[in-house]
Short mmCIF file of C-alpha atoms in Angstrom, two decimals:
data_model
loop_
_atom_site.label_atom_id
_atom_site.label_comp_id
_atom_site.label_asym_id
_atom_site.label_seq_id
_atom_site.Cartn_x
_atom_site.Cartn_y
_atom_site.Cartn_z
CA MET A 1 -8.76 -4.29 111.59
CA LYS A 2 -5.20 -4.06 110.60
CA MET A 3 -5.33 -7.47 109.11
CA LEU A 4 -7.94 -6.04 106.49
CA LEU A 5 -5.56 -3.26 105.53
CA PHE A 6 -2.39 -5.80 105.37
CA VAL A 7 -4.12 -7.52 103.02
CA VAL A 8 -5.57 -5.04 101.06
CA TRP A 9 -1.67 -3.90 100.85
CA ALA A 10 -1.03 -7.19 99.50
CA LEU A 11 -3.27 -7.24 97.07
CA LEU A 12 -1.87 -3.82 95.57
CA ALA A 13 1.56 -4.78 95.48
CA LEU A 14 0.54 -8.44 93.43
CA ILE A 15 -1.29 -5.78 90.87
CA LEU A 16 1.28 -3.31 90.92
CA CYS A 17 4.60 -5.84 90.43
CA PRO A 18 3.36 -6.85 86.96
CA VAL A 19 3.08 -3.22 85.68
CA HIS A 20 6.50 -2.68 86.78
CA ILE A 21 7.61 -5.63 84.29
CA SER A 22 5.68 -5.03 81.42
CA GLY A 23 7.16 -1.78 81.03
CA VAL A 24 10.33 -3.25 80.95
CA ALA A 25 9.04 -6.09 78.46
CA GLU A 26 7.59 -2.53 76.18
CA GLU A 27 11.16 -1.03 76.30
CA SER A 28 13.01 -3.88 75.38
CA PHE A 29 11.34 -5.97 72.08
CA GLU A 30 11.06 -5.12 68.67
CA VAL A 31 9.45 -5.28 65.39
CA SER A 32 11.18 -5.89 61.89
CA VAL A 33 10.37 -6.59 58.50
CA TRP A 34 11.96 -8.12 55.70
CA PRO A 35 12.75 -6.83 53.03
CA ASN A 36 13.29 -3.25 54.73
CA GLN A 37 12.89 -1.80 51.12
CA ALA A 38 10.73 -3.32 48.44
CA LEU A 39 11.17 -3.05 44.82
CA VAL A 40 8.14 -5.26 42.61
CA GLU A 41 7.67 -5.59 39.22
CA PHE A 42 4.03 -4.68 38.00
CA GLY A 43 1.88 -7.96 38.66
CA GLN A 44 4.32 -9.99 40.03
CA SER A 45 4.47 -11.21 43.83
CA LEU A 46 6.37 -10.37 47.09
CA VAL A 47 7.05 -12.42 49.94
CA VAL A 48 7.43 -10.35 53.39
CA ASN A 49 8.52 -11.74 56.41
CA CYS A 50 7.58 -9.97 59.79
CA SER A 51 9.69 -10.83 62.89
CA THR A 52 9.91 -9.58 66.98
CA THR A 53 12.49 -9.91 69.81
CA CYS A 54 9.65 -10.62 72.12
CA PRO A 55 9.92 -14.09 73.62
CA ASP A 56 6.57 -14.77 73.71
CA PRO A 57 4.61 -12.85 71.53
CA GLY A 58 0.71 -12.21 71.24
CA PRO A 59 -1.61 -11.31 68.18
CA SER A 60 0.63 -10.54 65.40
CA GLY A 61 0.35 -10.15 61.33
CA ILE A 62 0.56 -7.49 58.63
CA GLU A 63 -2.02 -5.00 57.44
CA THR A 64 -2.11 -4.36 53.30
CA PHE A 65 -5.01 -4.07 50.65
CA LEU A 66 -2.72 -6.33 48.56
CA LYS A 67 -3.69 -9.83 48.70
CA LYS A 68 -1.80 -11.90 51.18
CA THR A 69 -1.50 -15.39 52.17
CA GLN A 70 0.52 -16.73 55.07
CA VAL A 71 3.15 -18.83 54.23
CA GLY A 72 5.02 -19.76 57.17
CA LYS A 73 5.35 -19.18 61.02
CA GLY A 74 7.41 -19.35 63.78
CA PRO A 75 7.75 -18.64 67.69
CA GLN A 76 8.71 -14.74 66.66
CA TRP A 77 7.74 -14.54 63.21
CA LYS A 78 5.51 -14.84 60.38
CA GLU A 79 6.18 -14.90 56.36
CA PHE A 80 3.44 -13.85 53.81
CA LEU A 81 2.93 -13.75 50.47
CA LEU A 82 1.49 -10.64 48.63
CA GLU A 83 0.18 -11.37 44.81
CA ASP A 84 -0.70 -9.21 41.76
CA VAL A 85 1.05 -6.02 43.19
CA THR A 86 -0.04 -3.34 40.76
CA GLU A 87 0.55 -0.13 42.86
CA ASN A 88 2.85 1.33 45.47
CA SER A 89 1.65 1.22 48.79
CA ILE A 90 2.67 0.63 52.64
CA LEU A 91 2.40 -2.36 54.59
CA GLN A 92 2.15 -2.32 58.64
CA CYS A 93 3.78 -5.13 60.17
CA PHE A 94 2.49 -5.42 64.13
CA PHE A 95 3.55 -7.35 66.98
CA SER A 96 2.03 -7.56 70.76
CA CYS A 97 4.00 -8.64 73.44
CA SER A 98 2.18 -8.54 76.93
CA GLY A 99 -0.28 -6.60 76.00
CA ILE A 100 1.77 -3.96 74.15
CA GLN A 101 1.41 -3.69 70.42
CA LYS A 102 4.22 -2.51 68.01
CA ASP A 103 4.46 -2.12 64.56
CA THR A 104 7.01 -1.25 61.54
CA SER A 105 5.84 -0.11 58.05
CA LEU A 106 7.44 -0.93 54.74
CA GLY A 107 6.76 0.95 51.42
CA ILE A 108 6.36 -1.65 48.33
CA THR A 109 7.01 0.66 45.16
CA VAL A 110 5.87 -0.56 41.78
CA TYR A 111 8.04 -0.53 38.37
CA GLN A 112 7.73 -1.51 34.66
CA PRO A 113 10.25 -1.23 32.38
CA PRO A 114 9.63 0.76 29.38
CA GLU A 115 9.01 -2.59 27.28
CA GLN A 116 7.04 -0.24 24.36
CA VAL A 117 8.59 2.80 23.20
CA ILE A 118 6.32 4.64 20.42
CA LEU A 119 7.89 7.03 18.26
CA GLU A 120 5.73 9.47 15.94
CA LEU A 121 6.80 11.52 13.17
CA GLN A 122 3.68 13.99 12.44
CA PRO A 123 3.86 14.29 9.45
CA ALA A 124 5.51 11.51 7.84
CA TRP A 125 5.95 13.56 4.70
CA VAL A 126 6.98 17.20 5.02
CA ALA A 127 7.23 19.98 2.72
CA VAL A 128 10.66 21.78 2.76
CA ASP A 129 10.54 24.90 5.01
CA GLU A 130 7.53 23.47 6.60
CA ALA A 131 7.43 21.88 10.64
CA PHE A 132 7.18 18.71 11.66
CA THR A 133 6.78 17.08 15.07
CA VAL A 134 8.62 14.61 16.70
CA LYS A 135 6.91 12.49 19.45
CA CYS A 136 8.37 9.77 21.81
CA HIS A 137 5.98 8.19 24.54
CA VAL A 138 5.95 5.19 26.87
CA PRO A 139 2.34 3.93 27.43
CA SER A 140 3.15 1.71 30.67
CA VAL A 141 6.52 2.66 32.71
CA ALA A 142 7.02 3.30 36.35
CA PRO A 143 7.88 4.94 38.28
CA LEU A 144 7.94 8.07 36.13
CA GLU A 145 10.29 9.83 38.32
CA SER A 146 12.95 7.57 37.29
CA LEU A 147 12.54 7.67 33.64
CA THR A 148 14.60 9.38 31.08
CA LEU A 149 13.53 9.75 27.28
CA ALA A 150 16.21 10.74 24.45
CA LEU A 151 15.07 11.76 20.79
CA LEU A 152 17.80 11.01 18.19
CA GLN A 153 18.55 11.56 14.82
CA GLY A 154 20.77 8.94 13.71
CA ASN A 155 23.34 8.52 16.43
CA GLN A 156 22.47 12.08 17.36
CA GLU A 157 20.80 13.28 20.29
CA LEU A 158 18.53 15.75 19.78
CA HIS A 159 16.70 16.26 22.87
CA ARG A 160 16.60 14.61 26.47
CA LYS A 161 14.05 14.74 28.85
CA ASN A 162 13.80 13.45 32.36
CA PHE A 163 10.85 13.15 34.91
CA MET A 164 12.74 13.82 38.15
CA SER A 165 11.67 17.18 38.92
CA LEU A 166 8.29 17.32 37.80
CA ALA A 167 4.78 16.59 39.22
CA VAL A 168 4.31 13.17 38.56
CA ALA A 169 0.71 13.40 39.08
CA SER A 170 0.29 15.22 36.20
CA GLN A 171 2.38 14.02 33.69
CA ARG A 172 2.53 11.71 31.01
CA ALA A 173 5.53 9.57 29.57
CA GLU A 174 6.38 11.43 26.64
CA VAL A 175 8.06 14.28 25.06
CA ILE A 176 7.89 16.14 21.96
CA ILE A 177 9.65 18.31 19.75
CA SER A 178 9.21 20.56 16.83
CA VAL A 179 11.81 20.62 13.89
CA ARG A 180 11.97 22.40 10.76
CA ALA A 181 12.28 20.46 7.70
CA GLN A 182 15.39 20.76 5.20
CA ARG A 183 15.92 18.77 1.86
CA GLU A 184 18.97 17.11 4.12
CA ASN A 185 16.68 15.98 6.48
CA ASP A 186 14.95 13.40 3.79
CA ARG A 187 15.32 9.83 4.61
CA CYS A 188 16.71 10.65 8.23
CA ASN A 189 16.57 8.00 10.66
CA PHE A 190 14.44 8.76 13.72
CA SER A 191 14.38 7.13 17.08
CA CYS A 192 13.44 7.19 20.63
CA ARG A 193 15.31 6.01 24.00
CA ALA A 194 13.92 5.40 27.33
CA GLU A 195 15.88 4.68 30.19
CA LEU A 196 14.44 3.27 34.03
CA ASP A 197 16.80 4.02 36.41
CA LEU A 198 15.91 2.66 39.80
CA SER A 199 20.07 2.22 41.10
CA LEU A 200 18.63 4.52 43.64
CA GLN A 201 15.86 2.21 44.87
CA GLY A 202 18.40 -0.81 44.68
CA GLY A 203 17.30 -2.30 41.39
CA SER A 204 18.53 -2.06 38.01
CA LEU A 205 18.86 -0.11 34.64
CA PHE A 206 15.81 -0.62 32.49
CA GLN A 207 16.42 0.52 28.88
CA GLY A 208 13.78 0.27 25.66
CA SER A 209 14.01 2.02 22.34
CA SER A 210 11.48 2.60 19.93
CA PRO A 211 11.18 1.21 15.74
CA ILE A 212 13.10 3.18 13.66
CA LYS A 213 11.05 5.66 12.02
CA ILE A 214 12.42 7.23 8.19
CA LEU A 215 11.30 11.23 7.67
CA ARG A 216 10.49 12.27 3.85
CA ILE A 217 10.94 15.77 2.72
CA PHE A 218 9.81 16.82 -0.46
CA GLU A 219 9.22 19.81 -2.70
CA PHE A 220 6.57 19.85 -5.26
CA SER A 221 5.13 23.50 -5.53
CA GLN A 222 4.81 23.50 -9.44
CA THR A 223 1.72 22.35 -11.57
CA PRO A 224 2.28 19.83 -14.18
CA HIS A 225 2.81 20.83 -17.37
CA ILE A 226 1.14 18.71 -20.36
CA TRP A 227 3.29 18.93 -24.20
CA VAL A 228 1.54 17.96 -26.55
CA SER A 229 0.20 19.15 -30.76
CA SER A 230 -3.20 20.76 -30.21
CA LEU A 231 -4.24 19.08 -32.91
CA LEU A 232 -4.34 15.17 -33.64
CA GLU A 233 -4.86 13.25 -36.44
CA VAL A 234 -6.91 9.94 -36.45
CA GLY A 235 -5.26 6.63 -36.11
CA MET A 236 -1.53 8.53 -35.99
CA ALA A 237 0.69 7.66 -33.41
CA GLU A 238 1.28 10.92 -30.76
CA THR A 239 3.34 11.50 -28.47
CA VAL A 240 2.53 13.41 -25.25
CA SER A 241 4.76 14.41 -22.13
CA CYS A 242 3.92 15.53 -18.78
CA GLU A 243 6.64 17.44 -16.95
CA VAL A 244 6.72 18.59 -13.48
CA ALA A 245 9.49 21.56 -12.33
CA ARG A 246 10.99 22.17 -9.20
CA VAL A 247 10.12 19.04 -7.58
CA PHE A 248 12.15 17.01 -4.65
CA PRO A 249 13.20 13.94 -5.16
CA ALA A 250 12.40 13.87 -8.84
CA LYS A 251 12.72 10.61 -9.17
CA GLU A 252 10.17 9.42 -7.06
CA VAL A 253 7.53 11.33 -9.07
CA ILE A 254 4.60 9.13 -9.93
CA PHE A 255 2.75 9.94 -13.49
CA HIS A 256 -0.61 8.79 -14.61
CA MET A 257 -2.16 9.52 -18.06
CA PHE A 258 -5.19 9.61 -19.25
CA LEU A 259 -6.94 10.31 -22.85
CA GLU A 260 -10.45 11.10 -21.76
CA ASP A 261 -11.02 7.54 -19.21
CA GLN A 262 -8.26 5.79 -21.09
CA GLU A 263 -5.08 5.11 -19.12
CA LEU A 264 -1.88 5.46 -21.31
CA SER A 265 1.29 3.29 -20.74
CA SER A 266 3.90 5.97 -19.68
CA PHE A 267 7.79 5.98 -19.21
CA LEU A 268 9.55 7.99 -16.47
CA SER A 269 12.44 9.98 -16.38
CA TRP A 270 14.18 12.62 -14.55
CA GLU A 271 16.90 15.44 -14.33
CA GLY A 272 17.77 17.47 -11.51
CA ASP A 273 14.95 19.00 -9.85
CA THR A 274 12.41 17.96 -13.08
CA ALA A 275 10.68 14.98 -13.72
CA TRP A 276 8.45 14.19 -16.42
CA ALA A 277 6.75 11.13 -18.20
CA ASN A 278 6.32 10.09 -22.05
CA ALA A 279 3.35 8.48 -23.46
CA THR A 280 2.41 7.50 -26.93
CA PHE A 281 -1.17 7.16 -27.85
CA ARG A 282 -3.36 6.89 -31.19
CA ALA A 283 -6.89 8.94 -31.08
CA MET A 284 -9.43 6.92 -32.78
CA GLU A 285 -12.49 9.60 -33.31
CA ALA A 286 -12.48 12.76 -34.30
CA GLY A 287 -13.65 15.34 -32.72
CA ASP A 288 -12.63 17.42 -29.00
CA GLN A 289 -10.94 15.00 -26.47
CA GLU A 290 -9.35 15.57 -22.88
CA LEU A 291 -5.54 14.46 -22.08
CA SER A 292 -4.92 14.76 -18.15
CA CYS A 293 -2.28 14.28 -16.53
CA LEU A 294 -2.01 13.29 -12.51
CA ALA A 295 1.58 13.75 -11.07
CA SER A 296 1.77 12.34 -7.08
CA LEU A 297 4.71 12.89 -4.65
CA GLY A 298 4.25 11.05 -1.31
CA PRO A 299 0.88 12.64 0.08
CA MET A 300 0.57 15.18 -2.54
CA GLU A 301 -0.64 15.14 -6.07
CA GLN A 302 -1.66 17.48 -8.61
CA LYS A 303 -3.31 17.15 -11.92
CA THR A 304 -3.52 19.22 -14.87
CA ARG A 305 -6.04 18.78 -18.18
CA LYS A 306 -5.69 20.15 -21.91
CA LEU A 307 -8.24 19.96 -24.68
CA VAL A 308 -7.06 18.33 -28.06
CA HIS A 309 -8.77 18.49 -31.19
CA SER A 310 -8.51 15.11 -33.35
CA TYR A 311 -9.40 14.99 -37.19
CA SER A 312 -9.70 12.85 -39.97
CA PHE A 313 -7.67 13.21 -43.23
CA PRO A 314 -6.50 10.24 -44.96
CA PRO A 315 -4.37 11.13 -48.02
CA PRO A 316 -5.99 11.77 -51.48
CA ILE A 317 -6.97 8.73 -53.89
CA LEU A 318 -4.87 9.19 -57.39
CA GLU A 319 -6.11 6.44 -60.00
CA LEU A 320 -4.50 5.40 -63.16
CA LYS A 321 -7.08 3.74 -65.40
CA GLU A 322 -4.03 1.36 -66.56
CA SER A 323 -0.87 1.65 -64.92
CA TYR A 324 0.73 -0.10 -67.55
CA PRO A 325 -0.46 1.28 -70.84
CA LEU A 326 1.26 0.37 -74.19
CA ALA A 327 2.65 3.85 -75.76
CA GLY A 328 -0.09 5.23 -78.28
CA THR A 329 -2.95 4.38 -75.49
CA ASP A 330 -5.18 6.91 -73.75
CA ILE A 331 -5.24 7.31 -69.88
CA ASN A 332 -7.11 8.89 -67.50
CA VAL A 333 -5.81 9.96 -64.18
CA THR A 334 -7.67 10.76 -61.30
CA CYS A 335 -7.49 12.71 -58.12
CA SER A 336 -10.15 12.44 -55.55
CA GLY A 337 -10.95 13.00 -51.74
CA HIS A 338 -10.60 10.05 -49.13
CA VAL A 339 -14.26 9.20 -48.17
CA LEU A 340 -13.36 9.63 -44.60
CA THR A 341 -12.00 12.88 -44.90
CA SER A 342 -14.64 15.71 -43.23
CA PRO A 343 -15.27 18.47 -44.48
CA SER A 344 -14.65 17.57 -48.29
CA PRO A 345 -10.42 18.66 -48.91
CA THR A 346 -9.43 20.96 -51.94
CA LEU A 347 -7.67 18.81 -54.69
CA ARG A 348 -5.15 19.82 -57.07
CA LEU A 349 -3.74 17.22 -59.65
CA GLN A 350 -0.45 17.96 -61.29
CA GLY A 351 -1.15 18.59 -64.89
CA ALA A 352 -4.75 19.28 -64.88
CA PRO A 353 -5.56 22.45 -66.35
CA ASP A 354 -8.43 23.47 -64.01
CA LEU A 355 -9.00 23.27 -60.00
CA PRO A 356 -12.20 21.58 -59.69
CA ALA A 357 -15.12 22.71 -57.29
CA PRO A 358 -14.76 21.74 -53.57
CA GLY A 359 -15.60 18.02 -53.03
CA GLU A 360 -15.48 17.17 -57.01
CA SER A 361 -12.41 15.15 -58.04
CA ALA A 362 -9.79 16.77 -60.27
CA TRP A 363 -9.18 14.61 -63.66
CA LEU A 364 -6.44 14.49 -66.77
CA LEU A 365 -6.59 12.68 -69.96
CA LEU A 366 -3.72 12.06 -72.11
CA THR A 367 -2.26 9.84 -74.55
CA ALA A 368 0.72 7.50 -73.18
CA ARG A 369 3.97 8.29 -74.92
CA GLU A 370 7.45 6.70 -74.71
CA GLU A 371 8.99 9.61 -72.91
CA ASP A 372 6.03 9.32 -70.36
CA ASP A 373 7.73 6.45 -68.89
CA GLY A 374 8.84 7.10 -65.61
CA ARG A 375 6.33 9.80 -65.04
CA ASN A 376 5.06 11.01 -61.66
CA PHE A 377 1.81 12.31 -60.97
CA SER A 378 0.46 14.02 -57.79
CA CYS A 379 -2.61 14.49 -56.54
CA GLU A 380 -2.62 17.36 -53.49
CA ALA A 381 -4.97 17.72 -51.09
CA SER A 382 -5.72 21.21 -48.75
CA LEU A 383 -8.08 20.89 -45.66
CA GLU A 384 -8.40 23.81 -43.10
CA VAL A 385 -8.77 22.46 -39.52
CA GLN A 386 -8.97 24.75 -36.36
CA GLY A 387 -7.49 27.68 -38.68
CA GLN A 388 -4.70 25.68 -39.44
CA TRP A 389 -4.19 24.52 -42.97
CA LEU A 390 -2.86 20.86 -43.67
CA MET A 391 -1.77 19.11 -46.79
CA LYS A 392 -1.80 15.52 -47.87
CA THR A 393 -0.02 14.42 -51.10
CA THR A 394 -0.16 10.98 -53.20
CA VAL A 395 1.96 10.14 -55.94
CA ILE A 396 1.94 7.59 -58.34
CA GLN A 397 4.46 6.54 -61.29
CA LEU A 398 3.47 6.13 -64.83
CA HIS A 399 4.94 2.99 -66.64
CA VAL A 400 4.60 3.20 -70.49
CA LEU A 401 5.16 -0.30 -72.42
CA TYR A 402 6.97 0.22 -75.74
CA LYS A 403 9.25 -2.02 -78.34
CA PRO A 404 12.92 -2.12 -77.89
CA ARG A 405 15.18 0.66 -80.08
CA LEU A 406 18.69 0.61 -80.34
CA GLU A 407 19.52 4.56 -80.99
CA GLU A 408 22.81 5.75 -82.18
CA SER A 409 23.11 7.41 -78.74
CA SER A 410 23.35 4.41 -76.50
CA CYS A 411 24.17 2.19 -79.42
CA PRO A 412 26.47 3.73 -81.78
CA GLY A 413 26.81 1.84 -85.39
CA LYS A 414 30.48 2.62 -85.55
CA GLN A 415 33.12 1.74 -82.59
CA THR A 416 36.92 2.08 -82.45
CA TRP A 417 39.02 0.20 -80.33
CA LEU A 418 42.35 0.42 -79.66
CA GLU A 419 44.90 -2.68 -80.16
CA GLY A 420 46.03 -4.25 -77.16
CA MET A 421 43.60 -2.34 -74.72
CA GLU A 422 40.67 -3.75 -73.37
CA HIS A 423 37.07 -3.29 -74.59
CA THR A 424 33.72 -4.25 -74.54
CA LEU A 425 31.13 -3.80 -77.36
CA ALA A 426 29.10 -0.51 -76.31
CA CYS A 427 25.29 -0.99 -76.99
CA VAL A 428 22.57 -0.22 -74.42
CA PRO A 429 18.80 -0.95 -75.62
CA LYS A 430 15.80 1.18 -74.65
CA GLY A 431 12.32 -0.54 -74.21
CA ASN A 432 9.95 -1.36 -71.65
CA PRO A 433 9.80 -4.18 -70.49
CA ALA A 434 13.53 -3.78 -70.33
CA PRO A 435 14.32 -5.53 -73.47
CA ALA A 436 17.30 -8.38 -73.44
CA LEU A 437 20.37 -7.94 -75.41
CA VAL A 438 22.06 -10.41 -77.57
CA CYS A 439 25.11 -9.83 -80.24
CA THR A 440 26.80 -12.15 -82.63
CA TRP A 441 29.81 -12.11 -84.26
CA ASN A 442 30.06 -14.67 -87.14
CA GLY A 443 27.22 -16.32 -85.88
CA VAL A 444 28.75 -16.86 -82.63
CA VAL A 445 27.38 -14.94 -79.54
CA PHE A 446 29.57 -12.51 -78.32
CA ASP A 447 30.19 -12.29 -74.38
CA LEU A 448 28.76 -8.38 -73.35
CA GLU A 449 29.98 -8.60 -70.05
CA VAL A 450 33.67 -9.93 -70.45
CA PRO A 451 36.32 -7.10 -71.21
CA GLN A 452 38.29 -8.31 -74.86
CA ASN A 453 41.82 -7.64 -75.08
CA ALA A 454 41.39 -5.86 -78.54
CA THR A 455 43.55 -7.86 -81.26
CA GLN A 456 42.92 -7.50 -85.10
CA ASN A 457 40.66 -10.46 -85.27
CA HIS A 458 38.08 -8.42 -83.24
CA THR A 459 37.39 -6.14 -86.33
CA GLY A 460 34.50 -7.08 -88.00
CA THR A 461 30.58 -6.24 -87.95
CA TYR A 462 28.56 -7.53 -84.94
CA CYS A 463 24.84 -8.01 -85.16
CA CYS A 464 22.86 -6.86 -81.89
CA THR A 465 19.26 -7.67 -81.29
CA ALA A 466 17.06 -6.16 -78.50
CA THR A 467 13.85 -8.32 -77.49
CA ASN A 468 11.15 -7.78 -74.81
CA GLN A 469 7.28 -9.14 -75.04
CA LEU A 470 6.47 -6.50 -77.02
CA GLY A 471 8.94 -7.28 -79.84
CA SER A 472 12.82 -7.03 -81.11
CA VAL A 473 14.92 -5.05 -83.00
CA SER A 474 18.12 -5.59 -84.55
CA LYS A 475 21.31 -3.07 -85.87
CA ASP A 476 24.85 -4.09 -87.11
CA ILE A 477 28.23 -2.24 -85.06
CA ALA A 478 31.00 -2.10 -86.95
CA VAL A 479 34.12 -2.43 -84.57
CA ILE A 480 37.62 -1.22 -85.99
CA VAL A 481 40.71 -2.01 -83.87
CA GLN A 482 43.65 0.35 -84.94
CA GLY A 483 47.31 -0.31 -83.81
CA LEU A 484 49.16 1.61 -81.22
CA ASP A 485 51.09 3.67 -83.62
CA GLU A 486 48.13 4.62 -85.50
CA GLY A 487 47.68 6.83 -82.55
CA ILE A 488 44.11 7.31 -82.51
CA SER A 489 42.27 7.61 -79.11
CA SER A 490 40.22 5.08 -77.93
CA ALA A 491 37.17 5.12 -75.45
CA LEU A 492 36.35 2.32 -73.48
CA PHE A 493 32.46 1.60 -73.20
CA VAL A 494 30.78 -0.63 -70.61
CA VAL A 495 27.27 -2.35 -71.63
CA ILE A 496 25.01 -2.57 -68.80
CA THR A 497 21.95 -3.90 -68.92
CA GLY A 498 18.99 -4.51 -66.27
CA CYS A 499 15.86 -6.24 -66.50
CA PRO A 500 13.91 -4.62 -63.66
CA TRP A 501 10.62 -5.53 -65.47
CA SER A 502 9.98 -9.04 -64.11
CA GLY A 503 9.70 -11.88 -66.49
CA CYS A 504 12.15 -10.58 -69.01
CA HIS A 505 14.88 -12.77 -68.64
CA HIS A 506 12.73 -15.73 -69.39
CA HIS A 507 12.26 -14.79 -72.87
CA SER A 508 15.88 -14.21 -73.54
CA LEU A 509 16.64 -17.83 -73.44
CA TYR A 510 14.67 -18.31 -76.36
CA LEU A 511 16.11 -15.84 -78.82
CA SER A 512 16.92 -17.21 -82.31
CA TYR A 513 20.05 -15.50 -83.37
CA ARG A 514 19.59 -14.17 -87.51
CA PRO A 515 22.83 -13.30 -88.86
CA CYS A 516 22.67 -9.25 -90.14
CA LYS A 517 21.45 -8.86 -93.68
CA VAL A 518 24.68 -6.53 -94.67
CA ASP A 519 27.85 -8.30 -95.71
CA GLY A 520 30.45 -7.78 -93.22
CA ARG A 521 33.38 -7.58 -95.24
CA LYS A 522 31.81 -5.33 -97.63
CA LEU A 523 31.09 -3.14 -94.73
CA LEU A 524 34.73 -3.46 -93.48
CA SER A 525 36.47 -2.84 -96.75
CA ARG A 526 34.04 0.71 -97.18
CA GLN A 527 35.29 1.45 -93.54
CA LYS A 528 38.69 1.11 -94.36
CA GLU A 529 38.48 3.21 -97.24
CA GLU A 530 37.13 6.07 -95.49
#
């Protein structure tokens, strides 16, 4: 019986002894993980080393929902590769030693740098004194509590926002402010800067910026105004102007002008807060037509219209039965309205005794006289359009052909020269066509253009002949040269001959110079006696 009790005690001792040893081991071994703080970029991999101080560890490993692969091991350690890390998690590393299991945890933080920073200006064009919104957001960034967003106007910081103290689950990575537009804000640069500071987690500072956005400010409250005559003549060039006042910026206003469906080519101008466009056009049809002007600035446009009336009123037709009649010929002058004029105009012919009835022509019958040469006839047409009286006039000149004349007033028969002074023979013929004048002295052609230094030798009778296509006429001119001591004043006459009527100078080449019939010596003797 005693032996049986001893055996039981011995067995109990053997059983209780290992319990004492395992308690010592449990208190002495440790489990650790490396790294002790994990910061992983979104979608990247992480190597985790799990180790223990147990000399003869039992089952061990890691617990995580991430994809893991064991890539190495040793007596007291194991190494794992975690792939495609996309969210924060806590990893458990465990080891068992002598039947006792210990574990340690590793917090994995996923970060995503602010690679895309988006800035929005709403709207891009803002009216003066209206509010606009500046919004910045980062579609993909983590961790949000380490993010700071700053809105900039040029280099000036307008607003800064961090997410450290906010409930991350309810926040988006964005910041929004509202600003009232002023003219000085036009063409200002706006941008957004994002900063992800991971220094507290053992990481770096990551920065990202949005592309620059340019804000446009405008003022466009006035309706365009069209300046043009309300009456337009068909076929005549007219100018139309479209103007907008109190507009900013005036130089960026765009104009489109139309006559019905036809767009007009316009030229733009601006000064201060006023912009305008001018265009030249021709109305090709009679009747009412619409002119329109479309002015636009940024997102805003305004259109105005104006009705104009086009009329057809060509000048009246004035006709001479013969434009170059001979003196004594009967001529008929007719004044009539143009066939394109509607309705028929009222006509008035200068010199006509009576006014014609509406729609009828005015006429005048006369006999051409020499004094009618160069006379102007006028035909006046009057037309009422839209309550306004319009007038058109046509003028025509009559040319009467007649033989040459040498009148005493323009070609005196007695002329006195002063000895030693320069003189020319004074003789201007009349006639149409303009006659050619040739003067001879002692059978020799006398140069009428060159002034002569008067001497006693110039005393005598000169024979002048004027000729045109209708005939010729001759006249004797007696010239007396007086000495300076005789105290007789003299006048200088210049002969100016012209030939505006084509062809007259051709005939002057074939003149036959006939001596005057009066004896020059007898005439000279008689003049001296006088």
